[in-house]
Short mmCIF file of C-alpha atoms in Angstrom, two decimals:
data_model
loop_
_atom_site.label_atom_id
_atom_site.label_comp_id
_atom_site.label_asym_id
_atom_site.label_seq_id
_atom_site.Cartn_x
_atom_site.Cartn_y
_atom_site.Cartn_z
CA UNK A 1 0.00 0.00 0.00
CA UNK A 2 1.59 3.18 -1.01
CA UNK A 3 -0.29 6.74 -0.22
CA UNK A 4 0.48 9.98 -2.12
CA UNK A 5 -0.37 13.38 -2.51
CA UNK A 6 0.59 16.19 -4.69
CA UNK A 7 1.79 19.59 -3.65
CA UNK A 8 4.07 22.75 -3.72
CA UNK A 9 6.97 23.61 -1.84
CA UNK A 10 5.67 26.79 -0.54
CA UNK A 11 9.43 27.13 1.51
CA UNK A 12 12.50 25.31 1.99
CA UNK A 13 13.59 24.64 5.77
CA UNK A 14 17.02 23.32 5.85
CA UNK A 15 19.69 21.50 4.13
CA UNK A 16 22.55 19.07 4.98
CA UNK A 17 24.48 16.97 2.81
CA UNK A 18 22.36 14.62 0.32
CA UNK A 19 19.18 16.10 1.60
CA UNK A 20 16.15 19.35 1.78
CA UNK A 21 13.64 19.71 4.30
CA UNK A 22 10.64 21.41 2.90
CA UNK A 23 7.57 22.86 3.83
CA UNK A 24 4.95 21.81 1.12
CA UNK A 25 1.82 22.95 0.25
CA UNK A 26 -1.54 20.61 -0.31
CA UNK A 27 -4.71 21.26 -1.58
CA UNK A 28 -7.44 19.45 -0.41
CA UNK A 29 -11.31 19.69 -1.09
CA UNK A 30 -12.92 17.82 1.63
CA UNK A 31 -16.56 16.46 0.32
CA UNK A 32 -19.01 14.57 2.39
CA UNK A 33 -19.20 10.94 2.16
CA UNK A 34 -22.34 8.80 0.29
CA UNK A 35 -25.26 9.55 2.47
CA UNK A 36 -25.00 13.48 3.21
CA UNK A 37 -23.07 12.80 6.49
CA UNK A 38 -20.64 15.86 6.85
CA UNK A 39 -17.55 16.57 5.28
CA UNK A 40 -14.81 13.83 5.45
CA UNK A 41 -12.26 14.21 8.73
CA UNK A 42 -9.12 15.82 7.45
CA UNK A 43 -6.33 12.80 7.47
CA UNK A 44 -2.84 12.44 6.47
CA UNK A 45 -0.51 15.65 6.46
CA UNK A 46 -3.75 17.78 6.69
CA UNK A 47 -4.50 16.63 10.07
CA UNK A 48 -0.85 17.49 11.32
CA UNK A 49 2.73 15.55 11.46
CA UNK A 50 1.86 11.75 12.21
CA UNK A 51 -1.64 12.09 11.88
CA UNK A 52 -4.30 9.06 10.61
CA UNK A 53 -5.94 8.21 8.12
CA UNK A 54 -5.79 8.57 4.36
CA UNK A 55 -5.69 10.39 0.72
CA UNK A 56 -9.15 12.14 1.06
CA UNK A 57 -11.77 11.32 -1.79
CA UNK A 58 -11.64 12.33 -5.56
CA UNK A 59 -13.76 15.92 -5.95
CA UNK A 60 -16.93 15.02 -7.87
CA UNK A 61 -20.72 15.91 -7.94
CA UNK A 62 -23.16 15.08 -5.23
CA UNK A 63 -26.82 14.10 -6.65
CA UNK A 64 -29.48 16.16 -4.83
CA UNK A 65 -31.71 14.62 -2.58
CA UNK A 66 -35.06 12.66 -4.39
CA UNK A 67 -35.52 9.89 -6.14
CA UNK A 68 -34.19 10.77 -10.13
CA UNK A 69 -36.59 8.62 -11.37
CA UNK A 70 -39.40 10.93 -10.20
CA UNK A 71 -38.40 13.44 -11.59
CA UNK A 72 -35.79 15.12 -9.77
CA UNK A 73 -32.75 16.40 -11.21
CA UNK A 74 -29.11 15.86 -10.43
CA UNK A 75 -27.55 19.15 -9.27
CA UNK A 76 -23.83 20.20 -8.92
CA UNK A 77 -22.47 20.88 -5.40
CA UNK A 78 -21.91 23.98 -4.08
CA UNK A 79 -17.89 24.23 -4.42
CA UNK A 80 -16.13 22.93 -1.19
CA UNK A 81 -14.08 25.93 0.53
CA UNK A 82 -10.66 24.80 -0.76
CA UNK A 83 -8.23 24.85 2.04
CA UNK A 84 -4.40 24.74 1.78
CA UNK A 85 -2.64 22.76 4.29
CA UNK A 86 0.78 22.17 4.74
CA UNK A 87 3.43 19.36 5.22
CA UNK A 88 6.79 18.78 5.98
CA UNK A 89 9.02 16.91 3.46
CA UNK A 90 12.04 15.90 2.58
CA UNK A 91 13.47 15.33 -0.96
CA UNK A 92 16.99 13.25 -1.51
CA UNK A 93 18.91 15.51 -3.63
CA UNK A 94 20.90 12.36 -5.63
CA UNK A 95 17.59 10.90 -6.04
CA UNK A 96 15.37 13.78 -7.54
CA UNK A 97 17.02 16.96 -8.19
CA UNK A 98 17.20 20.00 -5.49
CA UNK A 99 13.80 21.20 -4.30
CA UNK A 100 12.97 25.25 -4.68
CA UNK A 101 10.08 27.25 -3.61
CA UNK A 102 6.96 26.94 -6.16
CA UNK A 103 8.15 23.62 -7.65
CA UNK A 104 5.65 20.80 -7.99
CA UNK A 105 6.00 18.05 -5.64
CA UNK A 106 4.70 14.23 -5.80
CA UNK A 107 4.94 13.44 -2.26
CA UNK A 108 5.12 9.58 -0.57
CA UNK A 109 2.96 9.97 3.00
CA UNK A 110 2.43 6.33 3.58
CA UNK A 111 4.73 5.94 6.49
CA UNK A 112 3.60 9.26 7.84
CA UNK A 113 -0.10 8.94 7.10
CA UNK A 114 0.31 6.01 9.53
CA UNK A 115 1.96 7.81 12.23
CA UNK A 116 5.25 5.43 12.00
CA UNK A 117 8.78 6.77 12.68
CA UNK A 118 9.54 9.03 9.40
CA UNK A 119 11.09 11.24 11.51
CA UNK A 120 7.28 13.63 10.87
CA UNK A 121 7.96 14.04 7.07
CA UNK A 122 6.97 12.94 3.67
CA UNK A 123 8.99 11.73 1.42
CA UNK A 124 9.04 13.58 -2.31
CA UNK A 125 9.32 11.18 -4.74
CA UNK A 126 9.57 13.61 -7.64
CA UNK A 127 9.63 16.88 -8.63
CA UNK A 128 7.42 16.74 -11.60
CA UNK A 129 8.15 20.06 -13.78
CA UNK A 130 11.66 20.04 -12.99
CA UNK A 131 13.42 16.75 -13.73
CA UNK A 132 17.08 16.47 -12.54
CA UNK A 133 19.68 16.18 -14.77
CA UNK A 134 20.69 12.24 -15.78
CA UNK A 135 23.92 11.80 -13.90
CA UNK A 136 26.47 9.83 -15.11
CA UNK A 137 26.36 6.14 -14.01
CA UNK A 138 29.49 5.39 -11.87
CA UNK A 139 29.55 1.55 -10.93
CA UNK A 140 27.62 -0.95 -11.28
CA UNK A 141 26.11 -1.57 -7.50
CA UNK A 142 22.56 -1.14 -7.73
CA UNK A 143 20.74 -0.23 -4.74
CA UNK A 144 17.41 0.00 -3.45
CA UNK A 145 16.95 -2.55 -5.74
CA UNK A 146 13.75 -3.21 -8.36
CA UNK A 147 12.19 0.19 -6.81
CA UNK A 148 11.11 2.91 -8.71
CA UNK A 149 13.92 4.69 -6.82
CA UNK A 150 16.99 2.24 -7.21
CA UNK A 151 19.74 4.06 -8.07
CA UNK A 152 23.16 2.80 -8.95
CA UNK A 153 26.49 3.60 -6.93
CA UNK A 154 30.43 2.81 -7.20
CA UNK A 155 31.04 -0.05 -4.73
CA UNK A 156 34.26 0.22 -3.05
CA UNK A 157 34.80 -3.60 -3.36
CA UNK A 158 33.47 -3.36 -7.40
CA UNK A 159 35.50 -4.42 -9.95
CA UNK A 160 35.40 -0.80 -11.34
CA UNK A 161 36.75 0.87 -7.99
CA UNK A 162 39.78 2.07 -7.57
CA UNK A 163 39.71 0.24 -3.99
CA UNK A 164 38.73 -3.04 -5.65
CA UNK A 165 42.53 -4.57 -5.55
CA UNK A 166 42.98 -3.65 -1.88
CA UNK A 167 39.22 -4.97 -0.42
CA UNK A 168 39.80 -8.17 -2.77
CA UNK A 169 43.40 -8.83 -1.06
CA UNK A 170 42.60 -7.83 2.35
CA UNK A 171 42.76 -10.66 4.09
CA UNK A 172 41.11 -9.47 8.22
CA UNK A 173 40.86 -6.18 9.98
CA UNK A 174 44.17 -6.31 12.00
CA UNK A 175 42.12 -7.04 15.52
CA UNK A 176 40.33 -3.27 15.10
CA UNK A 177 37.76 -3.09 17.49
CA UNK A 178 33.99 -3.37 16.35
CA UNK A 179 31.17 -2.12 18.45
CA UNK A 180 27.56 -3.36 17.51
CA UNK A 181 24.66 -1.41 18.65
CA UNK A 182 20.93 -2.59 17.53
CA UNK A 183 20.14 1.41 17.15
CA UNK A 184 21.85 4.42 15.17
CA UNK A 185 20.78 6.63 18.39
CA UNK A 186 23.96 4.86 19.83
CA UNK A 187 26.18 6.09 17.16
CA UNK A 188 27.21 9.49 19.05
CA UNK A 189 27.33 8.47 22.54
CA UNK A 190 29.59 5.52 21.00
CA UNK A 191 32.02 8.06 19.60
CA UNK A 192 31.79 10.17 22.67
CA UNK A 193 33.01 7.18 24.94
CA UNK A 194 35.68 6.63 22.40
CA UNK A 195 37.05 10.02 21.94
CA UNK A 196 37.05 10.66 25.94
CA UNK A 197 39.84 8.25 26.68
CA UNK A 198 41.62 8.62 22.84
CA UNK A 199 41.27 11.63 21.71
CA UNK A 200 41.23 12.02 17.46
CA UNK A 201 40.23 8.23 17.70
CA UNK A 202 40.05 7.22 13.47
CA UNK A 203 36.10 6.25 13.69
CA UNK A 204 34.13 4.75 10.48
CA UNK A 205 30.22 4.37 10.69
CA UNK A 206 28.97 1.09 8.87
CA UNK A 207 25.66 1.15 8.31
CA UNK A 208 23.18 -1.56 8.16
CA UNK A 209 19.96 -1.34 6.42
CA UNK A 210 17.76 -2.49 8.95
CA UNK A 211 16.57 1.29 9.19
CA UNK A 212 17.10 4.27 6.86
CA UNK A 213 18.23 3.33 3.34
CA UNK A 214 19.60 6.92 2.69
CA UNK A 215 22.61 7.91 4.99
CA UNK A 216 21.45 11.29 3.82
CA UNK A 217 18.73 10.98 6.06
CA UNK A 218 20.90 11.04 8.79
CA UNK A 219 22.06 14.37 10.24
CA UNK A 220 23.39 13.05 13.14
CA UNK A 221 26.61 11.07 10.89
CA UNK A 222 26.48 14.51 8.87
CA UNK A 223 27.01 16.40 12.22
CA UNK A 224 29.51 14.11 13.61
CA UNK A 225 32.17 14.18 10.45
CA UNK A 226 32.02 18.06 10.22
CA UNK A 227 32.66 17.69 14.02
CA UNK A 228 35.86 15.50 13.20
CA UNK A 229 34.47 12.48 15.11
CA UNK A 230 33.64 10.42 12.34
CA UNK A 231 35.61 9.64 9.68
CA UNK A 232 33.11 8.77 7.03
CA UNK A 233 30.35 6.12 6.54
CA UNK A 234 30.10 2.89 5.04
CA UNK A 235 26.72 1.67 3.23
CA UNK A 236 26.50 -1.69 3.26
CA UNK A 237 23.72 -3.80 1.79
CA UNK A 238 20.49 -1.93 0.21
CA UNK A 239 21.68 1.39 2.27
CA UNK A 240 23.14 4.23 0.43
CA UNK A 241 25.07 7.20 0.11
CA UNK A 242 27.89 6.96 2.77
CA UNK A 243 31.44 8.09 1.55
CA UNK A 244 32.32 3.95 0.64
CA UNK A 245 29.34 1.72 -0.89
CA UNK A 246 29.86 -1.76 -0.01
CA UNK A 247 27.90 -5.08 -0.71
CA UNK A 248 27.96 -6.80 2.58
CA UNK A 249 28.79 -5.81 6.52
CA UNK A 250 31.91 -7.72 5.89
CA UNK A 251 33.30 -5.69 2.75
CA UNK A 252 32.14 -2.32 4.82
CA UNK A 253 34.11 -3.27 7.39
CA UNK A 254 36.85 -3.99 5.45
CA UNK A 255 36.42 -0.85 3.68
CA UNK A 256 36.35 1.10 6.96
CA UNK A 257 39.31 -0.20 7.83
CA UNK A 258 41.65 -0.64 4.84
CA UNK A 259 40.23 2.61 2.57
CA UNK A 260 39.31 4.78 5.24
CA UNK A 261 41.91 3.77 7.37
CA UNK A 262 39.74 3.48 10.84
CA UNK A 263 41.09 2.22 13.72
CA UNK A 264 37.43 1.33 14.89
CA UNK A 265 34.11 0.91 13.70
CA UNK A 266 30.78 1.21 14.70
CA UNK A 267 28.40 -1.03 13.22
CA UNK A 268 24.69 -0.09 13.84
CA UNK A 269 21.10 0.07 11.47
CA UNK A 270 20.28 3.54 9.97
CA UNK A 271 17.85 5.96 11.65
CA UNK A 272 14.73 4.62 12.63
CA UNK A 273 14.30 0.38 13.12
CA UNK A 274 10.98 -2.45 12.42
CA UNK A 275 9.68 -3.94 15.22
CA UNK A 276 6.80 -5.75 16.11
CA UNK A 277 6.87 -6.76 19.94
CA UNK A 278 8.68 -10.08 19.46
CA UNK A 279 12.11 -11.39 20.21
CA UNK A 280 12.79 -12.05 16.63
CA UNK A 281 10.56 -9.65 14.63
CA UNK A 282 13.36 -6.83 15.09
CA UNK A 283 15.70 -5.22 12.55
CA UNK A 284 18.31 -4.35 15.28
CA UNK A 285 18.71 -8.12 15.67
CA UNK A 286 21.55 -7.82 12.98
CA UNK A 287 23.68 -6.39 15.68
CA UNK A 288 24.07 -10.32 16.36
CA UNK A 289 25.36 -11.04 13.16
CA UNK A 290 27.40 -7.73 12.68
CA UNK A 291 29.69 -9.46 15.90
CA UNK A 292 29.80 -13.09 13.29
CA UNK A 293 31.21 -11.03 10.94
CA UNK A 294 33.71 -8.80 13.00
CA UNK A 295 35.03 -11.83 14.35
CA UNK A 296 35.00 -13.79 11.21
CA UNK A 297 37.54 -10.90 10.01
CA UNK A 298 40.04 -10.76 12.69
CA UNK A 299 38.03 -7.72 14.37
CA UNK A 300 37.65 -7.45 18.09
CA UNK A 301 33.80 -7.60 18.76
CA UNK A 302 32.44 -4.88 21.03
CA UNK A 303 28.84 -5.60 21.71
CA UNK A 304 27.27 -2.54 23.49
CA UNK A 305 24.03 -3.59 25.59
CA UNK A 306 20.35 -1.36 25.07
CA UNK A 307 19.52 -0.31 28.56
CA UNK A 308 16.76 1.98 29.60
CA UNK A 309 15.39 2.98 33.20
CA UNK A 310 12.94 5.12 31.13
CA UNK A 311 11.03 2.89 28.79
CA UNK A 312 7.56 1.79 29.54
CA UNK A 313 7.62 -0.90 27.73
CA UNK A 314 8.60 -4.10 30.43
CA UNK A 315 10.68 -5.82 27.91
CA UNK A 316 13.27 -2.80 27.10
CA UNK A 317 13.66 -2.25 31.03
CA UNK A 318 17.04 -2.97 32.48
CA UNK A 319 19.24 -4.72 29.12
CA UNK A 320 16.46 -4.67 26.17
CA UNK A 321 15.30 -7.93 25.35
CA UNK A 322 16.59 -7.22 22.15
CA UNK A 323 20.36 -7.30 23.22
CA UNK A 324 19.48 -10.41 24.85
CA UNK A 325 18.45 -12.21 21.70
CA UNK A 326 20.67 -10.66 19.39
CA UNK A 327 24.06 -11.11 21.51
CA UNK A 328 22.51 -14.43 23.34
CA UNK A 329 20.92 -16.28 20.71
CA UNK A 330 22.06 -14.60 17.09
CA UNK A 331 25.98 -13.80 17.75
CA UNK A 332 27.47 -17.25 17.48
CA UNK A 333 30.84 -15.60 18.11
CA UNK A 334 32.66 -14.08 21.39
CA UNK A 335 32.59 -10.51 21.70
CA UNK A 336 33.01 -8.29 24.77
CA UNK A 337 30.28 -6.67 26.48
CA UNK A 338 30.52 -3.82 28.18
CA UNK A 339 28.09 -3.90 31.44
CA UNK A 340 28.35 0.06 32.81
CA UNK A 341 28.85 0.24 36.14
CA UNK A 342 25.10 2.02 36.92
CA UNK A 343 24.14 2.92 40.23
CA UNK A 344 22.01 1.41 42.90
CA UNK A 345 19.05 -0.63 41.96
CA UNK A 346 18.86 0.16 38.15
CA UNK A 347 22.79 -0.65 37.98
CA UNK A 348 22.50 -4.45 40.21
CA UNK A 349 19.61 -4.91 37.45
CA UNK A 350 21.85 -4.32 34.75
CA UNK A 351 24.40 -6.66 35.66
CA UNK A 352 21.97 -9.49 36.60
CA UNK A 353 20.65 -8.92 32.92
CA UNK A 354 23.41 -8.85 31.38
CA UNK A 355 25.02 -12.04 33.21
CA UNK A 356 23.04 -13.96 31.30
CA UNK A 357 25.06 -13.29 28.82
CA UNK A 358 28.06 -14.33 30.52
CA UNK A 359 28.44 -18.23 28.88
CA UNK A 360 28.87 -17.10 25.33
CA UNK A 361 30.68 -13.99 25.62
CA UNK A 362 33.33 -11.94 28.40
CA UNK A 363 31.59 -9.65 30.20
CA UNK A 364 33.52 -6.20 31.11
CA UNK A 365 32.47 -4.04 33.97
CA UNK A 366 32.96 -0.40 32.83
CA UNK A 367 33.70 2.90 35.10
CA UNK A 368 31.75 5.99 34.10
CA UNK A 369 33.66 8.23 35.21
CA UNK A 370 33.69 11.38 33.14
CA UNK A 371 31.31 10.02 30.58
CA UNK A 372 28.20 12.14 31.01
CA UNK A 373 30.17 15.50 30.79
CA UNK A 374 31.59 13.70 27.20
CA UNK A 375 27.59 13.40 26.21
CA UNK A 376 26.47 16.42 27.33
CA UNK A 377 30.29 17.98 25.45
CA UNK A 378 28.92 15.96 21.84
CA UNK A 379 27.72 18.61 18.68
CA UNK A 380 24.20 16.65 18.14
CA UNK A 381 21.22 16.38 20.50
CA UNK A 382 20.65 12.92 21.96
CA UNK A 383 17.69 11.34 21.51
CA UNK A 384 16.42 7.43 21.49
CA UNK A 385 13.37 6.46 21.33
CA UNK A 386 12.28 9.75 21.45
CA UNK A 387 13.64 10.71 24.62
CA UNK A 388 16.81 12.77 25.56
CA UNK A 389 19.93 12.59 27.04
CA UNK A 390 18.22 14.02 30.67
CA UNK A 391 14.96 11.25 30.23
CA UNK A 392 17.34 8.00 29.91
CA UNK A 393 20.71 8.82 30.73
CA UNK A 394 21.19 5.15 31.50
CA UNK A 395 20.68 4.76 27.82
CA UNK A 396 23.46 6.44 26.59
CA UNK A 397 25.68 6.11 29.32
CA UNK A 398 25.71 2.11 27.88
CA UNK A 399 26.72 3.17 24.97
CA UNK A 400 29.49 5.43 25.73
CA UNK A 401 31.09 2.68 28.17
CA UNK A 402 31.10 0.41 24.93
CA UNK A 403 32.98 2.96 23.37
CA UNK A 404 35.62 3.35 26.42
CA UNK A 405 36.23 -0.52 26.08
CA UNK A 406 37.15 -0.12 22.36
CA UNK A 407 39.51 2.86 23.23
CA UNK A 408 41.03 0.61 26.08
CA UNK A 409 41.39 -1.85 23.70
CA UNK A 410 42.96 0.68 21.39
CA UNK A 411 45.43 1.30 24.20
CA UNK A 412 46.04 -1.60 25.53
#
């Protein structure tokens, strides 16, 4: 099921590499429904960001009240008072040109009509009266594959690449640490753990596509690499756009390693994740296999642990049921996991959660120390699950303490 509407980009917001945030503007003629009933509720971007609902009828002709066959005669409606509303948008710039104030728009609201986790935009598809120029095709990696959208990129590990001798020799990642995280919110508080205790640490994001397909959709990686804390990012599988392209999680990490030069890398899904209340219907659950492959390669698996004392949601309380599955039950290799060293109640939870843990992998007891001040220090707002930094500090704190263990690793 795919929902769209049509509209004008009335202004733009914001940009940031690979992407434009617009605000667009729809026109809607609400009629009432068979039956004389009222107008039809106003759904989808009309009724706000993440509203219900759907495309609202075709405009047509209402038949007036009688029986025709009488006698009586079919009239036209009075005109419905056309009202403009206005949603937020966001065009990828690769994908369909640049976006200006009074172009056309063809706007994608499924996700958004549905109230799922877009972010609160729509998605332009095209910009009709304005076509972007055909760029010239460089490689032969096609992603996004057999959608109207696929668009083809220059995998580092292609055999048109100028990195294709070097990923097709290398033979293992020369023990560089690896920390897995099941959700790209992780990504910065990862870094910030890392960077405390080495400063100028040589990071790489790979990213899965368990969430976002675009990297542009991500302003947090943007943020981070004009910050200097990121060294570039590494699309693997049917994501796109990162500095490297790769195939697999295991050519992005090679390519983080041997073309980008990282001394670690974070593996984690773009923004956003599918979930559906079960232990296996998760996309972060690739975390588990991102540790087969780090360890397959000679990496040193780091697998940071989900922890919330904010959720309320039972199952993501303490260590997410989600680590628990994907480092317990998916991750057929050894990794370290970091257990932060929490306190009180919340903190002995923690580490009872996480010992279960204990018979497939080495469990590492981290000190905060100095790790909040290195959140609260980082150029991007925090946020998981839609709460901050000061709503589930536990959260993050997890995070950064996996990204202390890869430093001490580093320094070891």
């Amino acid at each position: 099921m795919i929902r769209w509407r049509a509209g004008r980009v009335a202004a733009v917001r914001r940009a940031w590499p690979g992407a434009v945030e617009v605000d667009a503007e729809l026109d809607d003629r609400p009629e009432a429904p068979p039956g004389g009933a009222g107008p039809v509720p106003e759904q989808g971007c009309g009724a706000g960001i993440g509203g219900a609902g759907g495309a609202p009828p075709e405009p047509g002709r209402q038949e007036a009240e009688g029986d025709p066959a009488a006698g009586a005669v079919a009239a036209p409606a009075e005109p419905a008072e056309r009202r403009v509303r206005v949603c937020r948008a966001l065009a990828y710039t690769d994908l369909v040109g640049t976006p200006a104030p009074g172009d056309r728009v063809l706007l994608n609201t499924t996700a958004l009509d549905l109230g799922l986790g877009t972010g609160g935009y729509a998605m332009v598809a095209a910009l009709p009266d304005r076509l972007p120029d055909d760029a010239p095709v460089r490689g032969h990696l096609v992603k996004a594959r057999y959608t109207p959208l696929q668009t083809t990129v220059l995998g580092a590990d292609g055999q048109d690449s100028p990195h294709h001798s070097v990923l097709r020799d290398a033979e293992g990642l020369d023990g560089m640490p690896v920390v897995t995280a099941d959700l790209h919110s992780a990504l910065p508080a990862v870094l910030a753990g890392a960077d405390a205790d080495r400063p100028g640490v040589r990071a790489a994001y790979v990213m899965l596509d368990g969430g976002a397909l675009p990297a542009a959709f991500s302003r947090t990686a943007a943020a981070l690499r004009e910050a200097g804390l990121l060294a570039g990012v590494v699309t693997t599988g049917q994501a796109f756009g990162g500095d490297l392209e790769a195939v697999t999680v295991h050519s992005g990490l090679l390519a983080a390693r041997h073309v980008l030069g990282a001394e670690l890398a974070v593996v984690a899904q773009g923004p956003g994740n599918l979930g559906t209340g079960t232990p296996w219907g998760f996309s972060g659950v690739a975390a588990g296999e991102a540790v087969n492959a780090a360890s397959v390669l000679g990496g040193r698996p780091v697998a940071a642990l989900r922890v919330s004392d904010a959720d309320p949601r039972e199952r993501h309380r303490g260590v997410s049921h989600h680590s628990l599955t994907a480092y317990g039950k998916v991750a057929l290799a050894r990794a370290d996991v970091p257990v932060p060293a929490l306190r009180g109640s919340f903190g002995a939870r923690v580490a009872r959660d996480a010992a279960l843990l204990a018979e497939r992998h080495r469990l590492v007891h981290v000190d905060l120390d100095g790790l909040e001040d290195a959140l609260y220090a980082l150029p991007v707002r925090l946020s998981s699950m839609g709460r901050s930094l000061e709503e589930d500090t536990a959260c993050f704190l997890s995070a950064a303490a996996a990204g202390r263990h890869a430093a001490a690793l580093l320094n070891a």
